[in-house]
Short mmCIF file of C-alpha atoms in Angstrom, two decimals:
data_model
loop_
_atom_site.label_atom_id
_atom_site.label_comp_id
_atom_site.label_asym_id
_atom_site.label_seq_id
_atom_site.Cartn_x
_atom_site.Cartn_y
_atom_site.Cartn_z
CA UNK A 1 15.31 3.51 39.37
CA UNK A 2 15.71 4.53 35.82
CA UNK A 3 17.34 1.83 33.71
CA UNK A 4 19.49 1.98 30.50
CA UNK A 5 17.57 1.11 27.37
CA UNK A 6 19.52 -0.41 24.39
CA UNK A 7 17.76 -0.77 21.08
CA UNK A 8 20.97 -1.82 19.20
CA UNK A 9 22.25 -4.79 21.26
CA UNK A 10 23.10 -6.46 17.95
CA UNK A 11 24.52 -3.25 16.33
CA UNK A 12 23.02 -2.24 13.06
CA UNK A 13 21.96 -5.82 11.99
CA UNK A 14 18.37 -5.76 13.53
CA UNK A 15 17.68 -2.16 12.24
CA UNK A 16 18.75 -3.00 8.79
CA UNK A 17 17.01 -6.29 8.58
CA UNK A 18 13.89 -4.68 10.00
CA UNK A 19 14.04 -1.81 7.40
CA UNK A 20 14.37 -4.41 4.54
CA UNK A 21 11.28 -6.39 5.91
CA UNK A 22 9.36 -3.24 6.04
CA UNK A 23 10.35 -2.18 2.51
CA UNK A 24 9.49 -5.84 1.26
CA UNK A 25 6.10 -5.73 2.79
CA UNK A 26 5.42 -2.24 1.44
CA UNK A 27 6.70 -3.16 -2.05
CA UNK A 28 4.54 -6.27 -2.28
CA UNK A 29 1.45 -4.66 -0.70
CA UNK A 30 1.41 -1.52 -2.64
CA UNK A 31 1.93 -3.29 -5.83
CA UNK A 32 -0.91 -5.73 -5.11
CA UNK A 33 -3.12 -2.83 -4.00
CA UNK A 34 -2.51 -0.85 -7.20
CA UNK A 35 -3.09 -3.75 -9.48
CA UNK A 36 -6.70 -2.80 -10.42
CA UNK A 37 -5.33 0.47 -11.70
CA UNK A 38 -3.04 -1.15 -14.24
CA UNK A 39 -4.80 -4.27 -15.12
CA UNK A 40 -8.30 -4.24 -16.55
CA UNK A 41 -10.94 -6.49 -15.03
CA UNK A 42 -9.04 -7.30 -11.74
CA UNK A 43 -10.95 -8.64 -8.77
CA UNK A 44 -10.41 -5.56 -6.80
CA UNK A 45 -11.51 -6.66 -3.24
CA UNK A 46 -9.08 -9.79 -3.37
CA UNK A 47 -6.09 -7.73 -4.56
CA UNK A 48 -6.71 -4.98 -2.08
CA UNK A 49 -7.07 -7.53 0.71
CA UNK A 50 -3.80 -9.13 -0.33
CA UNK A 51 -2.01 -5.81 -0.51
CA UNK A 52 -3.34 -4.79 3.00
CA UNK A 53 -2.19 -8.23 4.49
CA UNK A 54 1.27 -7.92 2.89
CA UNK A 55 1.83 -4.37 4.19
CA UNK A 56 0.52 -5.37 7.85
CA UNK A 57 2.82 -8.44 7.77
CA UNK A 58 5.84 -6.37 6.82
CA UNK A 59 5.07 -3.87 9.55
CA UNK A 60 4.57 -6.51 12.15
CA UNK A 61 7.51 -8.48 11.23
CA UNK A 62 9.77 -5.22 11.09
CA UNK A 63 8.76 -4.25 14.61
CA UNK A 64 9.44 -7.63 16.36
CA UNK A 65 12.78 -7.92 14.45
CA UNK A 66 13.84 -4.65 15.83
CA UNK A 67 12.64 -5.66 19.26
CA UNK A 68 14.98 -8.76 19.08
CA UNK A 69 17.85 -6.16 19.54
CA UNK A 70 16.01 -4.39 22.42
CA UNK A 71 17.29 -4.90 25.88
CA UNK A 72 16.73 -3.20 29.30
CA UNK A 73 19.50 -3.19 31.86
CA UNK A 74 18.47 -4.99 35.10
CA UNK A 75 15.52 -6.95 33.77
CA UNK A 76 14.64 -9.60 31.29
CA UNK A 77 11.82 -8.96 28.77
CA UNK A 78 9.06 -11.25 28.08
CA UNK A 79 5.95 -10.85 25.81
CA UNK A 80 2.34 -11.72 26.26
CA UNK A 81 1.01 -13.92 23.37
CA UNK A 82 -2.47 -12.59 23.07
CA UNK A 83 -1.29 -8.89 23.02
CA UNK A 84 1.24 -9.74 20.57
CA UNK A 85 -1.20 -11.31 18.20
CA UNK A 86 -3.64 -8.39 18.84
CA UNK A 87 -1.00 -5.93 17.65
CA UNK A 88 -1.17 -7.95 14.29
CA UNK A 89 -4.83 -8.01 14.11
CA UNK A 90 -4.89 -4.27 14.69
CA UNK A 91 -2.45 -3.58 11.91
CA UNK A 92 -4.42 -5.87 9.47
CA UNK A 93 -7.74 -4.02 10.11
CA UNK A 94 -6.49 -0.44 10.11
CA UNK A 95 -4.17 -0.87 7.26
CA UNK A 96 -6.96 -2.80 5.38
CA UNK A 97 -9.31 0.14 5.91
CA UNK A 98 -6.92 2.60 4.53
CA UNK A 99 -5.93 0.53 1.48
CA UNK A 100 -9.61 -0.05 0.60
CA UNK A 101 -10.46 3.69 0.85
CA UNK A 102 -7.58 4.57 -1.62
CA UNK A 103 -8.33 1.51 -3.68
CA UNK A 104 -12.02 2.50 -4.33
CA UNK A 105 -11.85 6.22 -4.08
CA UNK A 106 -8.38 7.01 -5.64
CA UNK A 107 -5.07 8.28 -4.44
CA UNK A 108 -5.90 11.96 -4.58
CA UNK A 109 -7.61 14.53 -2.35
CA UNK A 110 -9.75 13.53 0.60
CA UNK A 111 -9.55 9.76 -0.06
CA UNK A 112 -5.68 9.85 -0.01
CA UNK A 113 -5.54 11.95 3.16
CA UNK A 114 -8.09 9.68 4.94
CA UNK A 115 -6.54 6.43 3.76
CA UNK A 116 -3.01 7.64 4.49
CA UNK A 117 -4.09 8.90 8.01
CA UNK A 118 -5.75 5.54 8.85
CA UNK A 119 -2.86 3.59 7.57
CA UNK A 120 -0.44 5.80 9.59
CA UNK A 121 -2.51 5.41 12.69
CA UNK A 122 -2.51 1.57 12.01
CA UNK A 123 1.22 1.48 12.13
CA UNK A 124 1.49 3.49 15.31
CA UNK A 125 -1.31 1.35 16.92
CA UNK A 126 0.52 -1.74 16.09
CA UNK A 127 3.88 -0.40 17.50
CA UNK A 128 2.43 0.81 20.81
CA UNK A 129 0.17 -2.27 21.22
CA UNK A 130 3.33 -4.37 20.55
CA UNK A 131 5.18 -2.39 23.30
CA UNK A 132 2.33 -2.88 25.69
CA UNK A 133 2.80 -6.81 25.27
CA UNK A 134 6.07 -6.59 26.99
CA UNK A 135 6.27 -7.90 30.55
CA UNK A 136 9.20 -6.88 32.62
CA UNK A 137 10.22 -5.95 36.21
CA UNK A 138 9.47 -2.18 35.85
CA UNK A 139 7.21 0.42 34.37
CA UNK A 140 7.19 2.10 31.00
CA UNK A 141 6.89 5.80 30.46
CA UNK A 142 6.79 7.88 27.24
CA UNK A 143 7.41 11.37 26.34
CA UNK A 144 4.16 12.88 24.92
CA UNK A 145 5.72 15.13 22.24
CA UNK A 146 7.86 12.50 21.01
CA UNK A 147 5.06 9.95 20.67
CA UNK A 148 3.05 12.64 18.80
CA UNK A 149 6.03 13.07 16.44
CA UNK A 150 6.24 9.39 15.94
CA UNK A 151 2.62 9.23 14.88
CA UNK A 152 2.92 12.15 12.57
CA UNK A 153 5.86 10.54 10.84
CA UNK A 154 3.73 7.44 10.38
CA UNK A 155 0.67 9.28 9.00
CA UNK A 156 2.70 11.58 6.61
CA UNK A 157 4.92 8.90 5.25
CA UNK A 158 2.14 6.37 4.79
CA UNK A 159 0.21 8.98 2.78
CA UNK A 160 3.26 9.87 0.63
CA UNK A 161 3.69 5.98 -0.04
CA UNK A 162 0.11 5.58 -0.98
CA UNK A 163 0.21 8.61 -3.40
CA UNK A 164 3.48 7.34 -5.06
CA UNK A 165 1.98 3.92 -5.45
CA UNK A 166 -1.07 5.39 -6.81
CA UNK A 167 0.72 6.91 -9.84
CA UNK A 168 1.27 3.56 -11.34
CA UNK A 169 3.96 4.81 -13.68
CA UNK A 170 6.40 2.00 -13.64
CA UNK A 171 8.91 0.04 -11.49
CA UNK A 172 10.78 2.96 -10.26
CA UNK A 173 7.65 4.57 -8.77
CA UNK A 174 7.00 1.27 -6.99
CA UNK A 175 10.55 1.21 -5.66
CA UNK A 176 10.18 4.85 -4.33
CA UNK A 177 6.88 3.95 -2.65
CA UNK A 178 8.29 0.93 -1.04
CA UNK A 179 11.27 2.91 0.34
CA UNK A 180 8.96 5.52 1.69
CA UNK A 181 6.79 2.97 3.43
CA UNK A 182 9.94 1.43 4.93
CA UNK A 183 11.09 4.75 6.18
CA UNK A 184 7.50 5.44 7.60
CA UNK A 185 7.60 2.10 9.69
CA UNK A 186 11.15 2.19 10.90
CA UNK A 187 11.16 6.03 11.35
CA UNK A 188 7.98 5.74 13.55
CA UNK A 189 9.46 2.78 15.34
CA UNK A 190 12.78 4.25 16.52
CA UNK A 191 11.18 7.79 17.15
CA UNK A 192 8.66 6.10 19.37
CA UNK A 193 11.47 4.04 21.18
CA UNK A 194 13.36 7.23 21.76
CA UNK A 195 10.30 8.50 23.73
CA UNK A 196 10.55 5.55 26.06
CA UNK A 197 11.79 5.59 29.65
CA UNK A 198 11.99 2.47 31.81
CA UNK A 199 11.97 2.46 35.60
CA UNK A 200 12.97 -0.81 37.02
CA UNK A 201 11.55 -2.00 40.37
CA UNK A 202 14.42 -4.02 41.36
CA UNK A 203 12.36 -6.83 42.93
CA UNK A 204 12.95 -10.69 42.50
CA UNK A 205 9.62 -11.35 41.06
CA UNK A 206 10.06 -13.04 37.59
CA UNK A 207 8.26 -11.35 34.57
CA UNK A 208 5.33 -13.12 33.14
CA UNK A 209 5.11 -14.29 29.57
CA UNK A 210 7.49 -15.75 27.14
CA UNK A 211 10.94 -14.78 25.96
CA UNK A 212 11.39 -13.12 22.57
CA UNK A 213 13.21 -16.10 21.10
CA UNK A 214 10.59 -18.69 22.21
CA UNK A 215 7.49 -16.51 21.17
CA UNK A 216 8.47 -14.27 18.45
CA UNK A 217 10.62 -16.54 16.24
CA UNK A 218 7.85 -19.20 15.61
CA UNK A 219 5.13 -16.42 15.34
CA UNK A 220 7.02 -14.69 12.55
CA UNK A 221 6.84 -17.76 10.29
CA UNK A 222 3.16 -16.86 9.36
CA UNK A 223 3.74 -13.31 8.19
CA UNK A 224 6.86 -14.58 6.51
CA UNK A 225 5.11 -17.17 4.51
CA UNK A 226 2.43 -14.56 3.47
CA UNK A 227 5.09 -12.22 2.19
CA UNK A 228 6.63 -15.14 0.17
CA UNK A 229 3.24 -15.88 -1.27
CA UNK A 230 2.62 -12.20 -2.26
CA UNK A 231 6.16 -12.04 -3.78
CA UNK A 232 5.34 -15.18 -5.94
CA UNK A 233 2.22 -13.47 -7.08
CA UNK A 234 3.97 -10.30 -8.13
CA UNK A 235 6.97 -12.16 -9.69
CA UNK A 236 4.61 -14.01 -12.12
CA UNK A 237 2.56 -10.89 -13.07
CA UNK A 238 4.68 -8.67 -15.29
CA UNK A 239 2.13 -6.09 -15.71
CA UNK A 240 2.02 -5.77 -11.96
CA UNK A 241 5.81 -5.48 -11.67
CA UNK A 242 6.21 -2.85 -14.34
CA UNK A 243 3.07 -1.00 -13.56
CA UNK A 244 1.89 -0.99 -17.17
CA UNK A 245 -1.69 -0.72 -18.09
CA UNK A 246 -3.29 -3.59 -19.85
CA UNK A 247 -5.23 -2.82 -23.15
CA UNK A 248 -8.93 -2.14 -22.68
CA UNK A 249 -11.11 -4.84 -23.76
CA UNK A 250 -12.61 -4.47 -27.22
CA UNK A 251 -16.15 -5.42 -28.13
CA UNK A 252 -16.23 -8.44 -30.50
CA UNK A 253 -18.88 -8.21 -33.23
CA UNK A 254 -19.60 -11.37 -35.27
CA UNK A 255 -18.88 -10.95 -39.03
CA UNK A 256 -16.87 -7.78 -38.73
CA UNK A 257 -13.08 -8.11 -39.12
CA UNK A 258 -10.82 -6.82 -36.31
CA UNK A 259 -8.84 -4.33 -38.54
CA UNK A 260 -12.26 -2.91 -39.67
CA UNK A 261 -13.56 -2.34 -36.22
CA UNK A 262 -10.37 -0.58 -35.28
CA UNK A 263 -10.60 1.48 -38.33
CA UNK A 264 -14.14 2.37 -37.68
CA UNK A 265 -13.55 3.34 -34.14
CA UNK A 266 -10.69 5.47 -35.19
CA UNK A 267 -12.62 7.22 -37.81
CA UNK A 268 -15.51 7.87 -35.42
CA UNK A 269 -13.20 9.24 -32.73
CA UNK A 270 -11.44 11.44 -35.27
CA UNK A 271 -14.79 12.74 -36.38
CA UNK A 272 -16.12 13.45 -33.01
CA UNK A 273 -12.90 15.32 -32.20
CA UNK A 274 -13.04 17.45 -35.48
CA UNK A 275 -14.22 20.93 -34.99
CA UNK A 276 -17.92 21.23 -36.08
CA UNK A 277 -17.37 24.39 -38.20
CA UNK A 278 -14.67 22.59 -40.24
CA UNK A 279 -16.61 19.33 -40.82
CA UNK A 280 -17.68 18.68 -44.52
CA UNK A 281 -21.29 19.44 -44.75
CA UNK A 282 -23.50 16.38 -45.69
CA UNK A 283 -25.99 17.14 -48.38
CA UNK A 284 -29.18 15.33 -48.78
CA UNK A 285 -30.47 14.10 -52.18
CA UNK A 286 -30.34 16.45 -55.14
CA UNK A 287 -33.37 17.17 -56.78
CA UNK A 288 -32.75 16.91 -60.74
CA UNK A 289 -34.89 19.31 -62.69
CA UNK A 290 -35.40 18.89 -66.19
CA UNK A 291 -36.04 21.96 -68.44
CA UNK A 292 -38.79 21.46 -71.07
CA UNK A 293 -39.02 23.63 -74.00
CA UNK A 294 -42.02 25.82 -73.89
CA UNK A 295 -43.73 26.64 -77.27
CA UNK A 296 -44.90 30.11 -77.77
#
């Protein structure tokens, strides 16, 4: 028989906390991923990996915080440990691929579309793999069109978040990108939950796996610690927080004062930008001819 599904058993507490976790992971991850754009000589692979890990941790934590408030009438819900960890691994890999594409190819055109699509698919894959980790006395069925809409929401919103983060125009752009990423994750989650129908068998066989309280609460410590560490890195990097570009490194020449190098470089830049037809002509050495008096 079809059972009643309730995703808000704790009211708006779990949706709001889940949304905040998604925004936090998105804010930290996108700031770390865009650090090579604003700070010269950054270790790009390390920062991109840290950004992808923070985003994946925020996505995964958001999903299972929301699932804390998910109940099905007539059957308890348990979770398989291996499938739950696999959902985190899928999020790490797919979000990492999308972040690295945008990080190395730029947040425009084909790289942005490809990276955003892969990141959105990573969000959706994590969600539905996490749903598959549930063990209960019944079967799950999904509406195909609603599932497709949830995946499209994830891809579009993830692409928009990566584009906004790639602009690197300051703190407000970072906040906007993190809000869009939070909307991508939570919007995809609750749209996917709306596609769900549960048919309870009504048998006395107990569900296999572990309860949400005994499994999910301890497992969330790892992603939460990662988010805290990423937050510490961002807090102590003012350029990373404000999105300001660091000055380009200058070439140090022995024996030449710094102000003279700056003046010379400015003069050469101005000369190169000056129209050729208006530049003063440089003449070579002038030949001095002396006239001698000729006697007739």
